JSON list of C-alpha atoms in Angstrom, two decimals:
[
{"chain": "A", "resi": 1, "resn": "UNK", "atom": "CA", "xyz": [0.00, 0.00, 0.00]},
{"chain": "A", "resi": 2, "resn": "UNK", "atom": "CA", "xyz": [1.45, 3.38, -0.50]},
{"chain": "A", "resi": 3, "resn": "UNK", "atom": "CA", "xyz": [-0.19, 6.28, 1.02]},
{"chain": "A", "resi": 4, "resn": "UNK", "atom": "CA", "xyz": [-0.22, 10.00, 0.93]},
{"chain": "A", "resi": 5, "resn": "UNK", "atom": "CA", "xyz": [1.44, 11.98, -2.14]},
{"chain": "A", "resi": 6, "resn": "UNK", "atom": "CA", "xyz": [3.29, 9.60, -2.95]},
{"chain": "A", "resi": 7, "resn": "UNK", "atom": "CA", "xyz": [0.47, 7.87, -5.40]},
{"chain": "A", "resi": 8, "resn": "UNK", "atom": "CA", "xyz": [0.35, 10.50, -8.10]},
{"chain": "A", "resi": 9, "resn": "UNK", "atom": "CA", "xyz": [-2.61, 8.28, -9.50]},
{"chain": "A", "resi": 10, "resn": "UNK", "atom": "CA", "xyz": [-4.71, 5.32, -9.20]},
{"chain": "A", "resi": 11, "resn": "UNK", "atom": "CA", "xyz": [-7.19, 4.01, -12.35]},
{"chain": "A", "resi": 12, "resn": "UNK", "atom": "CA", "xyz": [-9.47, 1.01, -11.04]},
{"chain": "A", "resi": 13, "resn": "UNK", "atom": "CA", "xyz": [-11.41, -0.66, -13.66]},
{"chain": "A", "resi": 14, "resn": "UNK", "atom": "CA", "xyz": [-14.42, -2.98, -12.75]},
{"chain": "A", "resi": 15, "resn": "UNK", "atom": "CA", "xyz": [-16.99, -4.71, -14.76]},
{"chain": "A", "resi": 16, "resn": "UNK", "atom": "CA", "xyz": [-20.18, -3.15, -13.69]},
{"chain": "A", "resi": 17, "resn": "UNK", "atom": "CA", "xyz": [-23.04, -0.92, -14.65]},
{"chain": "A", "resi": 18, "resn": "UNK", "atom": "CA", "xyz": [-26.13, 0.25, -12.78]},
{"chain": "A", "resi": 19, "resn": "UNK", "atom": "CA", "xyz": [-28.26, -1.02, -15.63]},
{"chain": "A", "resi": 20, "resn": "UNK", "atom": "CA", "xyz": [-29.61, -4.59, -15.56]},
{"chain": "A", "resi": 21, "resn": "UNK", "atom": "CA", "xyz": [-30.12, -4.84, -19.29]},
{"chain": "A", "resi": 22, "resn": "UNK", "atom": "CA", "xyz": [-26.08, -4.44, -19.68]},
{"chain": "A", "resi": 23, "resn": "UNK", "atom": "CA", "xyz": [-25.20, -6.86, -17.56]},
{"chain": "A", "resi": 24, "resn": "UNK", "atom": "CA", "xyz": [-24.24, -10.04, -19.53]},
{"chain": "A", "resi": 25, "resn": "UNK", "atom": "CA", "xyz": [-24.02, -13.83, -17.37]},
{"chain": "A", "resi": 26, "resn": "UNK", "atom": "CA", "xyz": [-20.04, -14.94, -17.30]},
{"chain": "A", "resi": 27, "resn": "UNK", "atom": "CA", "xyz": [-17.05, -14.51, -15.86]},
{"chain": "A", "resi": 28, "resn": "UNK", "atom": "CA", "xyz": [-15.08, -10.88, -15.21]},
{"chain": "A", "resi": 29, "resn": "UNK", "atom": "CA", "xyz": [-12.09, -9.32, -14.19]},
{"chain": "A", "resi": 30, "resn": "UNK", "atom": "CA", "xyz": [-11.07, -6.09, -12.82]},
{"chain": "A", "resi": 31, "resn": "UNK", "atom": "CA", "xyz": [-7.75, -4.23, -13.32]},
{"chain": "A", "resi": 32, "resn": "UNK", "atom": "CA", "xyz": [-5.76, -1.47, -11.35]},
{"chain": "A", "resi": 33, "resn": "UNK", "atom": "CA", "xyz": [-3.37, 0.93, -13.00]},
{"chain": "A", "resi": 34, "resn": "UNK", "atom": "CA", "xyz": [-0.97, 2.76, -10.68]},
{"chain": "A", "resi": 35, "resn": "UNK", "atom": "CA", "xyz": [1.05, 5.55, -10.81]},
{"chain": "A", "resi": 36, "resn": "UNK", "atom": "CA", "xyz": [3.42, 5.94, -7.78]},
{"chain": "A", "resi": 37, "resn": "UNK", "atom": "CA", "xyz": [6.63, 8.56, -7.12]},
{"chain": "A", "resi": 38, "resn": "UNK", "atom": "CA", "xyz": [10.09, 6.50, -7.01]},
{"chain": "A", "resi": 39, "resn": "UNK", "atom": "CA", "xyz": [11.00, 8.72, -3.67]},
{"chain": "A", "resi": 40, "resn": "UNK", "atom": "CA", "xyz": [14.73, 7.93, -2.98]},
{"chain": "A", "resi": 41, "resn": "UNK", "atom": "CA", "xyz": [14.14, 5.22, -5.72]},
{"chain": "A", "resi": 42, "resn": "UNK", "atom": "CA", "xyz": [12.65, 2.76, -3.86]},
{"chain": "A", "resi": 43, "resn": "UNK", "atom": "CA", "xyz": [11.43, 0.72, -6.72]},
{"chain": "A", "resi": 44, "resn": "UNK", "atom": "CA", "xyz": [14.02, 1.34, -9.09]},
{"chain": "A", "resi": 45, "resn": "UNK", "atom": "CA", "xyz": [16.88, 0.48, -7.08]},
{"chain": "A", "resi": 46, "resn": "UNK", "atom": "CA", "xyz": [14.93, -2.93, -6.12]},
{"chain": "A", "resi": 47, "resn": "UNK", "atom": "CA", "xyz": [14.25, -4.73, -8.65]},
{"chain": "A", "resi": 48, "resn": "UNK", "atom": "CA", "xyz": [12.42, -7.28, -6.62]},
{"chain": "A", "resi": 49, "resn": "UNK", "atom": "CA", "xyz": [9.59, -5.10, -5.87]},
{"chain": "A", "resi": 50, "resn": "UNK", "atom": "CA", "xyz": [9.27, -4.84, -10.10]},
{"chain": "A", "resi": 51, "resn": "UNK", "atom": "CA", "xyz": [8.29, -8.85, -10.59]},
{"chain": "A", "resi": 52, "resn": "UNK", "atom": "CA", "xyz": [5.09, -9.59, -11.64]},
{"chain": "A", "resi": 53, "resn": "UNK", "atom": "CA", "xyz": [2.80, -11.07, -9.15]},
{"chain": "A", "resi": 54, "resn": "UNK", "atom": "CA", "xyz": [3.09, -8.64, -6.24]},
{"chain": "A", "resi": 55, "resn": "UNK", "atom": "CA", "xyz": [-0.16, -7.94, -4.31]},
{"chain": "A", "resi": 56, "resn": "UNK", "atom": "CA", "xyz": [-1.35, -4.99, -4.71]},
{"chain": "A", "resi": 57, "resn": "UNK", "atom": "CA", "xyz": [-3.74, -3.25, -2.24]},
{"chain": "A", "resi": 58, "resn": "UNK", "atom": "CA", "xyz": [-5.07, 0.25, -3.27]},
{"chain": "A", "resi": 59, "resn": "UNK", "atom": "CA", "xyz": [-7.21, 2.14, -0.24]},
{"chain": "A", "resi": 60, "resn": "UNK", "atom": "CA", "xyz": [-8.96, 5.50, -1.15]},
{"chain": "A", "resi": 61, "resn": "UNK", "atom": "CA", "xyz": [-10.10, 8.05, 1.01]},
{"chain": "A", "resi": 62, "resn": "UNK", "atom": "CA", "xyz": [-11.77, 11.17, 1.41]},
{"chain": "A", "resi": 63, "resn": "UNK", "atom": "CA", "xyz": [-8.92, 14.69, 1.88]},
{"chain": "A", "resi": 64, "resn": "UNK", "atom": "CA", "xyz": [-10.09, 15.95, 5.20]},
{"chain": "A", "resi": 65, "resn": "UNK", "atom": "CA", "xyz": [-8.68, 19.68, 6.45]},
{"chain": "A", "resi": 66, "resn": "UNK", "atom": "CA", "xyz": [-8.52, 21.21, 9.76]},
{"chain": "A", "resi": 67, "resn": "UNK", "atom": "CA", "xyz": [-9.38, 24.49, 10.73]},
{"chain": "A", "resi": 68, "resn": "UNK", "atom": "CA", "xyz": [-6.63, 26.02, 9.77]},
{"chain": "A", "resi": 69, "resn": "UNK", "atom": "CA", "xyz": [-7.06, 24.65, 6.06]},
{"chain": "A", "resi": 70, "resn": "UNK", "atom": "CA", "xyz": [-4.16, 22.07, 6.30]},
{"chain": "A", "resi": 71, "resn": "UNK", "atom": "CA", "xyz": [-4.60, 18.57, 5.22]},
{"chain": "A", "resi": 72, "resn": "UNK", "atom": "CA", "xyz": [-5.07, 16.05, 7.94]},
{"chain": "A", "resi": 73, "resn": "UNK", "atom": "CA", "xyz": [-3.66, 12.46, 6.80]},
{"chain": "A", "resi": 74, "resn": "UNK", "atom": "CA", "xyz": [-6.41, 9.70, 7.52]},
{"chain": "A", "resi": 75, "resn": "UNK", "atom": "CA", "xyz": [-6.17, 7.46, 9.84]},
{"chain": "A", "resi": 76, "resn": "UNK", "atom": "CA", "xyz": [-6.11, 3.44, 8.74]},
{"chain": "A", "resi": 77, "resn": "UNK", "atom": "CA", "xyz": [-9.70, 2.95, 9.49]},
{"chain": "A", "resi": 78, "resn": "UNK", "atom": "CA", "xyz": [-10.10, 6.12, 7.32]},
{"chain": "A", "resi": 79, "resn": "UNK", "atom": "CA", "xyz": [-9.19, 4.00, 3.91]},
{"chain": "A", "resi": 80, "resn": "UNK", "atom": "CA", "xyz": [-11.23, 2.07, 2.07]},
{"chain": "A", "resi": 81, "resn": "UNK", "atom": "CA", "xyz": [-10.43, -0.78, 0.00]},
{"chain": "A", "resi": 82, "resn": "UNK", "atom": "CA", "xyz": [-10.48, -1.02, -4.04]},
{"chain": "A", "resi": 83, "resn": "UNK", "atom": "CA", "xyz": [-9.73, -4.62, -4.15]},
{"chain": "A", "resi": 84, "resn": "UNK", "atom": "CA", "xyz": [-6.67, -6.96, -4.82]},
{"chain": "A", "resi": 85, "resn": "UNK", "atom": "CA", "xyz": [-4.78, -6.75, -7.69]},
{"chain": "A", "resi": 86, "resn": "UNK", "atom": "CA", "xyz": [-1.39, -8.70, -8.74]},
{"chain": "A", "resi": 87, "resn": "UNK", "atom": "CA", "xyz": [1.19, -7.41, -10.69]},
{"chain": "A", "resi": 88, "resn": "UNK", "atom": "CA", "xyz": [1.63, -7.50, -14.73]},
{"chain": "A", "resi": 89, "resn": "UNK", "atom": "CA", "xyz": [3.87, -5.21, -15.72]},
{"chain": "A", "resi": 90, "resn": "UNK", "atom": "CA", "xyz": [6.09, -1.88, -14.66]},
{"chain": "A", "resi": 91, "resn": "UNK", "atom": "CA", "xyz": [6.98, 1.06, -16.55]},
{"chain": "A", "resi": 92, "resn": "UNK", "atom": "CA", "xyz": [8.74, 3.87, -15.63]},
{"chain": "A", "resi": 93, "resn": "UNK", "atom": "CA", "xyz": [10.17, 6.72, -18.39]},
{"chain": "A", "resi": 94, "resn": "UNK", "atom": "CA", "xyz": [13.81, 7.73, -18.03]},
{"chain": "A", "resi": 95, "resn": "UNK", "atom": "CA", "xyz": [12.73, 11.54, -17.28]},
{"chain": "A", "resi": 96, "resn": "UNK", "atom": "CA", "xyz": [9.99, 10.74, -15.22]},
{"chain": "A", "resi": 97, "resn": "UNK", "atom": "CA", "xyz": [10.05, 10.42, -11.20]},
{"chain": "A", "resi": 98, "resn": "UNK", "atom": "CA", "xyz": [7.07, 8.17, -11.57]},
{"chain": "A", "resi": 99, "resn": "UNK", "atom": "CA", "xyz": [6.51, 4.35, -12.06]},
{"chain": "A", "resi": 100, "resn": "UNK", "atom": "CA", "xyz": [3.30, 2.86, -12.97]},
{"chain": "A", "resi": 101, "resn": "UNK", "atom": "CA", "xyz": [2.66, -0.57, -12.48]},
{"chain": "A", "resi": 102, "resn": "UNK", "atom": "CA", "xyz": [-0.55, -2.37, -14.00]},
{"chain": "A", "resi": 103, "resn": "UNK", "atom": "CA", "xyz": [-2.22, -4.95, -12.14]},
{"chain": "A", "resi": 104, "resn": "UNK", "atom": "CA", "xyz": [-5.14, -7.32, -12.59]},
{"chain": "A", "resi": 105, "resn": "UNK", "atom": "CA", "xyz": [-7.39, -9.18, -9.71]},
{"chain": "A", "resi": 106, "resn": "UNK", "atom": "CA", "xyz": [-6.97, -13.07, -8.90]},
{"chain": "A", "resi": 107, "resn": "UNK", "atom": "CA", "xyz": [-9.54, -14.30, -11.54]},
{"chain": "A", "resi": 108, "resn": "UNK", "atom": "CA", "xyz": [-7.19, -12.66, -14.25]},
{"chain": "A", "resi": 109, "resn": "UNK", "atom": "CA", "xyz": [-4.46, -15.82, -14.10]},
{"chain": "A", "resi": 110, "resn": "UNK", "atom": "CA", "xyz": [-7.39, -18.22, -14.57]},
{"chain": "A", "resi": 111, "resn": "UNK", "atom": "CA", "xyz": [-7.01, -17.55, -18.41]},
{"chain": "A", "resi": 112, "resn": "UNK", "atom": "CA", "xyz": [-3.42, -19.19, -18.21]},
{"chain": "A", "resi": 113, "resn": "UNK", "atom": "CA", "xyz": [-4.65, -22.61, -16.31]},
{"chain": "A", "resi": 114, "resn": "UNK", "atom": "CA", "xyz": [-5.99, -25.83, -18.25]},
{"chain": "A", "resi": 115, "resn": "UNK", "atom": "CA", "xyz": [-8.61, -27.52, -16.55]},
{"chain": "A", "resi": 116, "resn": "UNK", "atom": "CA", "xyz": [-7.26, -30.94, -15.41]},
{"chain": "A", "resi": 117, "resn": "UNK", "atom": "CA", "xyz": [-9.38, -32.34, -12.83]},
{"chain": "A", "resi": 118, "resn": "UNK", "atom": "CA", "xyz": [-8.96, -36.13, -11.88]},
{"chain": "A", "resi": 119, "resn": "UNK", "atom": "CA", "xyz": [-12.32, -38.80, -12.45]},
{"chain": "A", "resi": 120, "resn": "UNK", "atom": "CA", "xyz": [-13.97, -40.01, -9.64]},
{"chain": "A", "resi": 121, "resn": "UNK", "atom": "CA", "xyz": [-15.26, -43.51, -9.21]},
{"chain": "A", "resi": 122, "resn": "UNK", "atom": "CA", "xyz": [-18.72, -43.87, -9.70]},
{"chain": "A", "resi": 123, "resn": "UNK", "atom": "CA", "xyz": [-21.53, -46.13, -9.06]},
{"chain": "A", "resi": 124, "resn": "UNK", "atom": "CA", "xyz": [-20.58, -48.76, -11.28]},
{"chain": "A", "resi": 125, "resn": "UNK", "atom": "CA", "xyz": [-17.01, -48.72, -10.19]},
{"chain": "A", "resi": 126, "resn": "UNK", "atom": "CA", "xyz": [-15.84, -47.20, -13.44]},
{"chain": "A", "resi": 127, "resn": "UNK", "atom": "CA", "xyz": [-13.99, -44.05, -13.45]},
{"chain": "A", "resi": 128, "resn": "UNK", "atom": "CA", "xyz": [-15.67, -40.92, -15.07]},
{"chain": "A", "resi": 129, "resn": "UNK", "atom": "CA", "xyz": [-16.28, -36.95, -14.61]},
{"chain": "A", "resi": 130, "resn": "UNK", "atom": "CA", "xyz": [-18.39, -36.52, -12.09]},
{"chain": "A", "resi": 131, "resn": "UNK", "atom": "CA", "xyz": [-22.36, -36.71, -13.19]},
{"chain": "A", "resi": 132, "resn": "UNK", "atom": "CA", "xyz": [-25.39, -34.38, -12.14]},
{"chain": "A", "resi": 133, "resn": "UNK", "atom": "CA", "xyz": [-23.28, -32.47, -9.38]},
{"chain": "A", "resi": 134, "resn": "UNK", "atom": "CA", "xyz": [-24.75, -28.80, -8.16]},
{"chain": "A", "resi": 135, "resn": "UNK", "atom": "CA", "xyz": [-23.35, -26.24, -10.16]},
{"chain": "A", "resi": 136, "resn": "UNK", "atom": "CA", "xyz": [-21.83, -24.95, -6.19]},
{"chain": "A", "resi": 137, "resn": "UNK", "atom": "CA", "xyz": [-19.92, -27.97, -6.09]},
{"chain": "A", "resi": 138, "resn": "UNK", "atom": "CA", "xyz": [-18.61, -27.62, -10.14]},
{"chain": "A", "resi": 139, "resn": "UNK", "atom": "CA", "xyz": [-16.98, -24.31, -8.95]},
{"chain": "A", "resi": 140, "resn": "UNK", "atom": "CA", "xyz": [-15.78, -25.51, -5.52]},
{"chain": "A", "resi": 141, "resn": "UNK", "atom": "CA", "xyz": [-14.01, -28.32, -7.35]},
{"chain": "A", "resi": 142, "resn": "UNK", "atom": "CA", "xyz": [-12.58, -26.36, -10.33]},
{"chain": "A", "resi": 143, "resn": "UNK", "atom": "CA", "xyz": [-11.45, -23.13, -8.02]},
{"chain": "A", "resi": 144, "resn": "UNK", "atom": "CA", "xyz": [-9.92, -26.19, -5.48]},
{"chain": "A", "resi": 145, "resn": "UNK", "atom": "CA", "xyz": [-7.59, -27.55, -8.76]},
{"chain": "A", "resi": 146, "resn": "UNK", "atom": "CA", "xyz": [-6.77, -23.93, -9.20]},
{"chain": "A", "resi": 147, "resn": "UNK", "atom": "CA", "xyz": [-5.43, -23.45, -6.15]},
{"chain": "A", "resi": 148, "resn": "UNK", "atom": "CA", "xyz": [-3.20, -26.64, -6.11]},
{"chain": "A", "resi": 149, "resn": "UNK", "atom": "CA", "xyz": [-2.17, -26.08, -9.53]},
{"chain": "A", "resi": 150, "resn": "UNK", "atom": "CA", "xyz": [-1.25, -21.94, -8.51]},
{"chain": "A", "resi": 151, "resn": "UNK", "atom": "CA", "xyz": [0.44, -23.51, -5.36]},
{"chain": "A", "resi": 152, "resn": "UNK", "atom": "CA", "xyz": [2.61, -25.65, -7.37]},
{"chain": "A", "resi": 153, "resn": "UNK", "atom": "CA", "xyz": [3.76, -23.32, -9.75]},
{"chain": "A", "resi": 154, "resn": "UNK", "atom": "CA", "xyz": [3.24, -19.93, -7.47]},
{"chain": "A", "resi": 155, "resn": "UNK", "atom": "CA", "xyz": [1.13, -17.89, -10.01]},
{"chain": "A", "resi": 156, "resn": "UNK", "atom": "CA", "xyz": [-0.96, -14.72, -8.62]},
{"chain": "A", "resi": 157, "resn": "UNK", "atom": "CA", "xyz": [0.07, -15.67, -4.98]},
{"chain": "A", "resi": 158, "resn": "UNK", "atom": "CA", "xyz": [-3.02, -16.41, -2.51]},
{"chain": "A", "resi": 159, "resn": "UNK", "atom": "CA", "xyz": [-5.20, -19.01, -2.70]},
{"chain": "A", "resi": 160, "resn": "UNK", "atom": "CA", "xyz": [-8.90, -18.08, -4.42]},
{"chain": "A", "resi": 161, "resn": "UNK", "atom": "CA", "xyz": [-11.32, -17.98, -1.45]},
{"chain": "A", "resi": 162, "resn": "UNK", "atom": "CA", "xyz": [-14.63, -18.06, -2.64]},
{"chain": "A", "resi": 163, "resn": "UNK", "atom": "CA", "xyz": [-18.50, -16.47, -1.92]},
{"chain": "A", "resi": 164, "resn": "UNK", "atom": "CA", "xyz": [-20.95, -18.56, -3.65]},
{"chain": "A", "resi": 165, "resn": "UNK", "atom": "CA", "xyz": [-24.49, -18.05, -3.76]},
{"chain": "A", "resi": 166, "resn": "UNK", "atom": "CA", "xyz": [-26.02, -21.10, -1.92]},
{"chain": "A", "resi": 167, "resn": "UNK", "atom": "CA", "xyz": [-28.98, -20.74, -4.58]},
{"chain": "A", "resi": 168, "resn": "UNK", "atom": "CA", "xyz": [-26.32, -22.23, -7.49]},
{"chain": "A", "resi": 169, "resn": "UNK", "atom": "CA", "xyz": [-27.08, -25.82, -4.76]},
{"chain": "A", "resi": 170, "resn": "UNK", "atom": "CA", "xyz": [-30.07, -26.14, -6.55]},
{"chain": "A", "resi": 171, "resn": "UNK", "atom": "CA", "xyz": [-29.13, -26.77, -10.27]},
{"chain": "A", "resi": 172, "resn": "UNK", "atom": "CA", "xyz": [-27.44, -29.66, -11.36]},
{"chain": "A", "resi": 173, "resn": "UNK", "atom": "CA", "xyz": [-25.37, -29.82, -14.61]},
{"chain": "A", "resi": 174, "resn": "UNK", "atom": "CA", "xyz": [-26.61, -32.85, -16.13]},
{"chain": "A", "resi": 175, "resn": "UNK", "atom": "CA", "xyz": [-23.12, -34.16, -17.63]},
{"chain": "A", "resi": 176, "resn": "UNK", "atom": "CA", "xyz": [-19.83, -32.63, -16.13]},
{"chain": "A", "resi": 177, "resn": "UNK", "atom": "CA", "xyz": [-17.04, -33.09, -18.86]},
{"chain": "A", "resi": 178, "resn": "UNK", "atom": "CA", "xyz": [-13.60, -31.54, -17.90]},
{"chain": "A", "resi": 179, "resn": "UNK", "atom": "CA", "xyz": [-11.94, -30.90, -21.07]},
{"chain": "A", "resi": 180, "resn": "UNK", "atom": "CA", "xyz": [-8.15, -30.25, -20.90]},
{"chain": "A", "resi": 181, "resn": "UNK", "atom": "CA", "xyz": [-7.66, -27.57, -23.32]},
{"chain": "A", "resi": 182, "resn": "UNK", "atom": "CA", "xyz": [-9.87, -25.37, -22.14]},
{"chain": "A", "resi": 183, "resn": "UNK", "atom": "CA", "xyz": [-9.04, -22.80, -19.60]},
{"chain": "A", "resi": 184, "resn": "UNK", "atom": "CA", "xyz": [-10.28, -22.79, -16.36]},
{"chain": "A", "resi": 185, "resn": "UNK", "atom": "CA", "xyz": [-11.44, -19.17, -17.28]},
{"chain": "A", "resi": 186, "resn": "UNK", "atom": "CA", "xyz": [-12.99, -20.51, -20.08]},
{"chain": "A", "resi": 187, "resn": "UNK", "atom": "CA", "xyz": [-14.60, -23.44, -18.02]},
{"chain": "A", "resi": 188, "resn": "UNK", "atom": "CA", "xyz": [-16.68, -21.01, -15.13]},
{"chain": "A", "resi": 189, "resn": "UNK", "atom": "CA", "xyz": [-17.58, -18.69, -18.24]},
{"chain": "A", "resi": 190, "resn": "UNK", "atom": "CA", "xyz": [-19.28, -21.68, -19.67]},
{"chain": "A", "resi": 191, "resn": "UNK", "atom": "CA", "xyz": [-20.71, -22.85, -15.99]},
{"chain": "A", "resi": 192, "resn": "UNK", "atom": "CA", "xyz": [-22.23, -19.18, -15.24]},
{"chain": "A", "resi": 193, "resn": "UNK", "atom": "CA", "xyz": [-23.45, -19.25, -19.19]},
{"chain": "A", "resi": 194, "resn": "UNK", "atom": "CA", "xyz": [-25.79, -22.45, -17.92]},
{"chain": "A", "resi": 195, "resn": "UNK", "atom": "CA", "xyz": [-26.65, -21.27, -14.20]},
{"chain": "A", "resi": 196, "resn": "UNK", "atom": "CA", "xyz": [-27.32, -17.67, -15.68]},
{"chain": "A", "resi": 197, "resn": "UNK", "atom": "CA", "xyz": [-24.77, -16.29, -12.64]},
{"chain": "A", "resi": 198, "resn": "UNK", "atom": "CA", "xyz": [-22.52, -13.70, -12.60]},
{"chain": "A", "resi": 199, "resn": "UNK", "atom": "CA", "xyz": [-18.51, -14.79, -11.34]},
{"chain": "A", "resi": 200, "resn": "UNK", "atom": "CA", "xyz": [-15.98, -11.78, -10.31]},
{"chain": "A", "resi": 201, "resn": "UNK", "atom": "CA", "xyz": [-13.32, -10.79, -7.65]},
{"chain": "A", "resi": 202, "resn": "UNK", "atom": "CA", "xyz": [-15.28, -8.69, -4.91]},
{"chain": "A", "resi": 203, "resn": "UNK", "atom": "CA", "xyz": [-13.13, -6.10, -2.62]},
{"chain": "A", "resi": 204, "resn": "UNK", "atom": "CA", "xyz": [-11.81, -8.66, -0.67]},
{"chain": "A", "resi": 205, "resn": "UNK", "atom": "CA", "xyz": [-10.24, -10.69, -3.28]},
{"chain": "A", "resi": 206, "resn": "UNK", "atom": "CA", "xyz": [-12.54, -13.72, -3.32]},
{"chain": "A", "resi": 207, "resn": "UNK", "atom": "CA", "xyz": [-14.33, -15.17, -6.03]},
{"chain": "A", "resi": 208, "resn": "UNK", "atom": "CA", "xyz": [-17.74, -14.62, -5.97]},
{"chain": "A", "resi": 209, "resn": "UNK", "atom": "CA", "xyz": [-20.44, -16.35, -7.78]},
{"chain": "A", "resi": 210, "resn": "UNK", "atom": "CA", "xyz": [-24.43, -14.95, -7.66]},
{"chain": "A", "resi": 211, "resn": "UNK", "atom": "CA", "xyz": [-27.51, -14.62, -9.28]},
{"chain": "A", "resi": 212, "resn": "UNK", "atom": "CA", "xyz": [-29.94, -12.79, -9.60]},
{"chain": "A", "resi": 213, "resn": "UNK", "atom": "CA", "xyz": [-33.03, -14.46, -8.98]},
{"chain": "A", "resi": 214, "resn": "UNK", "atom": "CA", "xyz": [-33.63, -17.91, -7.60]},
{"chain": "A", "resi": 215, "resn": "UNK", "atom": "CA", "xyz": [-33.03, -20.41, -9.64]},
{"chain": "A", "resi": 216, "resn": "UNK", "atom": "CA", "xyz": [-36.25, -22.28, -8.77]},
{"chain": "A", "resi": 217, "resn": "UNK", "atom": "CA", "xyz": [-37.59, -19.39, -11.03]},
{"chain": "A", "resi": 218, "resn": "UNK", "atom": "CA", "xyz": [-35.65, -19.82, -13.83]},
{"chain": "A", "resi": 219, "resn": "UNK", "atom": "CA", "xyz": [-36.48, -22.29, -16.84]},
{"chain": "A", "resi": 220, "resn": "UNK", "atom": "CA", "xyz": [-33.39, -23.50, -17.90]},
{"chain": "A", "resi": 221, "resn": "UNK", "atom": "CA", "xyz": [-34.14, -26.80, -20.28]},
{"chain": "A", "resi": 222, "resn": "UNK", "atom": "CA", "xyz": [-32.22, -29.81, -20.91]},
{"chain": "A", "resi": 223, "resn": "UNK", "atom": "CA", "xyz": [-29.52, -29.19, -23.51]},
{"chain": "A", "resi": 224, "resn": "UNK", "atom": "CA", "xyz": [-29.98, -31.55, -26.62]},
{"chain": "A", "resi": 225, "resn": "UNK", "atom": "CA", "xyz": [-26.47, -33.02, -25.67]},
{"chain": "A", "resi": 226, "resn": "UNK", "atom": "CA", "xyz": [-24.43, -33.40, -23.19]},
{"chain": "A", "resi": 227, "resn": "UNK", "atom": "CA", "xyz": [-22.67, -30.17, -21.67]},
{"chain": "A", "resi": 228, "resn": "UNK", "atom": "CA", "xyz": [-19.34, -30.15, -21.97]},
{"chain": "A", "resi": 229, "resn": "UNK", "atom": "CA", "xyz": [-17.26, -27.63, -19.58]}
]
């Protein structure tokens, strides 16, 4: 976090709108862009601090004066948070004091990892993809390979934690086929597609998936073939 005037400037991008009819089911990610001084050049005389994958915690808060006009620095419970954001890429000019650094929430990575998730044995004692689970359990299981696969290789840091919508318990996906050239990004876009849910980072950093109406509500019919995500 870096406070005070030492952020010349902070650009927050997030996939939202106040109008329903914009809103489109899937998958989103936010991004960060920014813009900090290199006092006593902290960051360019440390090149560790310039690798991708650093967390990223911007804060905001309202410029309060006291009588006397001054500025009067908040305190930490003063700050709120814009989210979590990891590290892409740094650029800083020659002739510039500044560095900017670009930066994308955990969800973003999820583009880079192939869905591999193992068969389970089922009823017959034959090994298969799981069958008629809960849509809640399809993204507890794919966000759970995430994380060991991300632990193994230490990509975007933390582990996903997630808020799911305990209304996504009452679908099933009628086939569950984990294909392993598709992305796991491309995998909960098809899963929200089907469930008619919305999936993004919230302040904290955790996945969340919700809808917007119960599902009891919704008429979703039975696909012609099998779906495959």
């Amino acid at each position: 976090r870096v406070r005070s005037s030492a952020a010349s400037d902070v650009y927050k991008e997030e996939e939202k709108t106040d109008e329903v009819k914009e809103l489109t089911y899937g998958i989103s990610s936010n991004s960060c862009t920014v813009k900090v001084k290199d006092t006593n050049k902290r960051f360019s005389a440390n090149p560790d601090l310039l690798k991708k994958n650093k967390l990223i915690e911007p804060y905001i808060s309202i410029c309060k004066h006291d009588e006397n006009g001054a500025p009067v620095v908040p305190s930490d419970s003063e700050f709120e948070p814009l989210g979590k954001f990891y590290s892409d890429s740094w650029e800083m000019d020659s002739d510039s004091a500044f560095i900017t650094c670009k930066a994308y929430d955990i969800l973003y990575g999820l583009q880079d990892i192939l869905v591999d998730i193992p068969y389970e044995k089922n009823s017959e004692g034959k090994y298969a993809a799981p069958e008629n689970v809960s849509v809640y359990d399809v993204i507890e299981r794919i966000v759970r390979f995430s994380n060991e696969y991300k632990q193994s290789r230490e990509i975007y840091g933390m582990n996903i934690e997630c808020e799911l919508d305990e209304e996504l318990k009452n679908l099933n996906v009628p086939v569950v086929l984990y294909d392993n050239t598709k992305s796991v990004w491309d995998t909960l876009q098809a899963v929200a597609n089907f469930a008619q849910c919305y999936i993004y980072a919230n302040r904290e950093g955790k996945l969340v998936a919700t809808c917007d109406i119960p599902l009891s509500l919704i008429h979703i019919s039975e696909p012609t073939r099998p779906i495959s995500i």
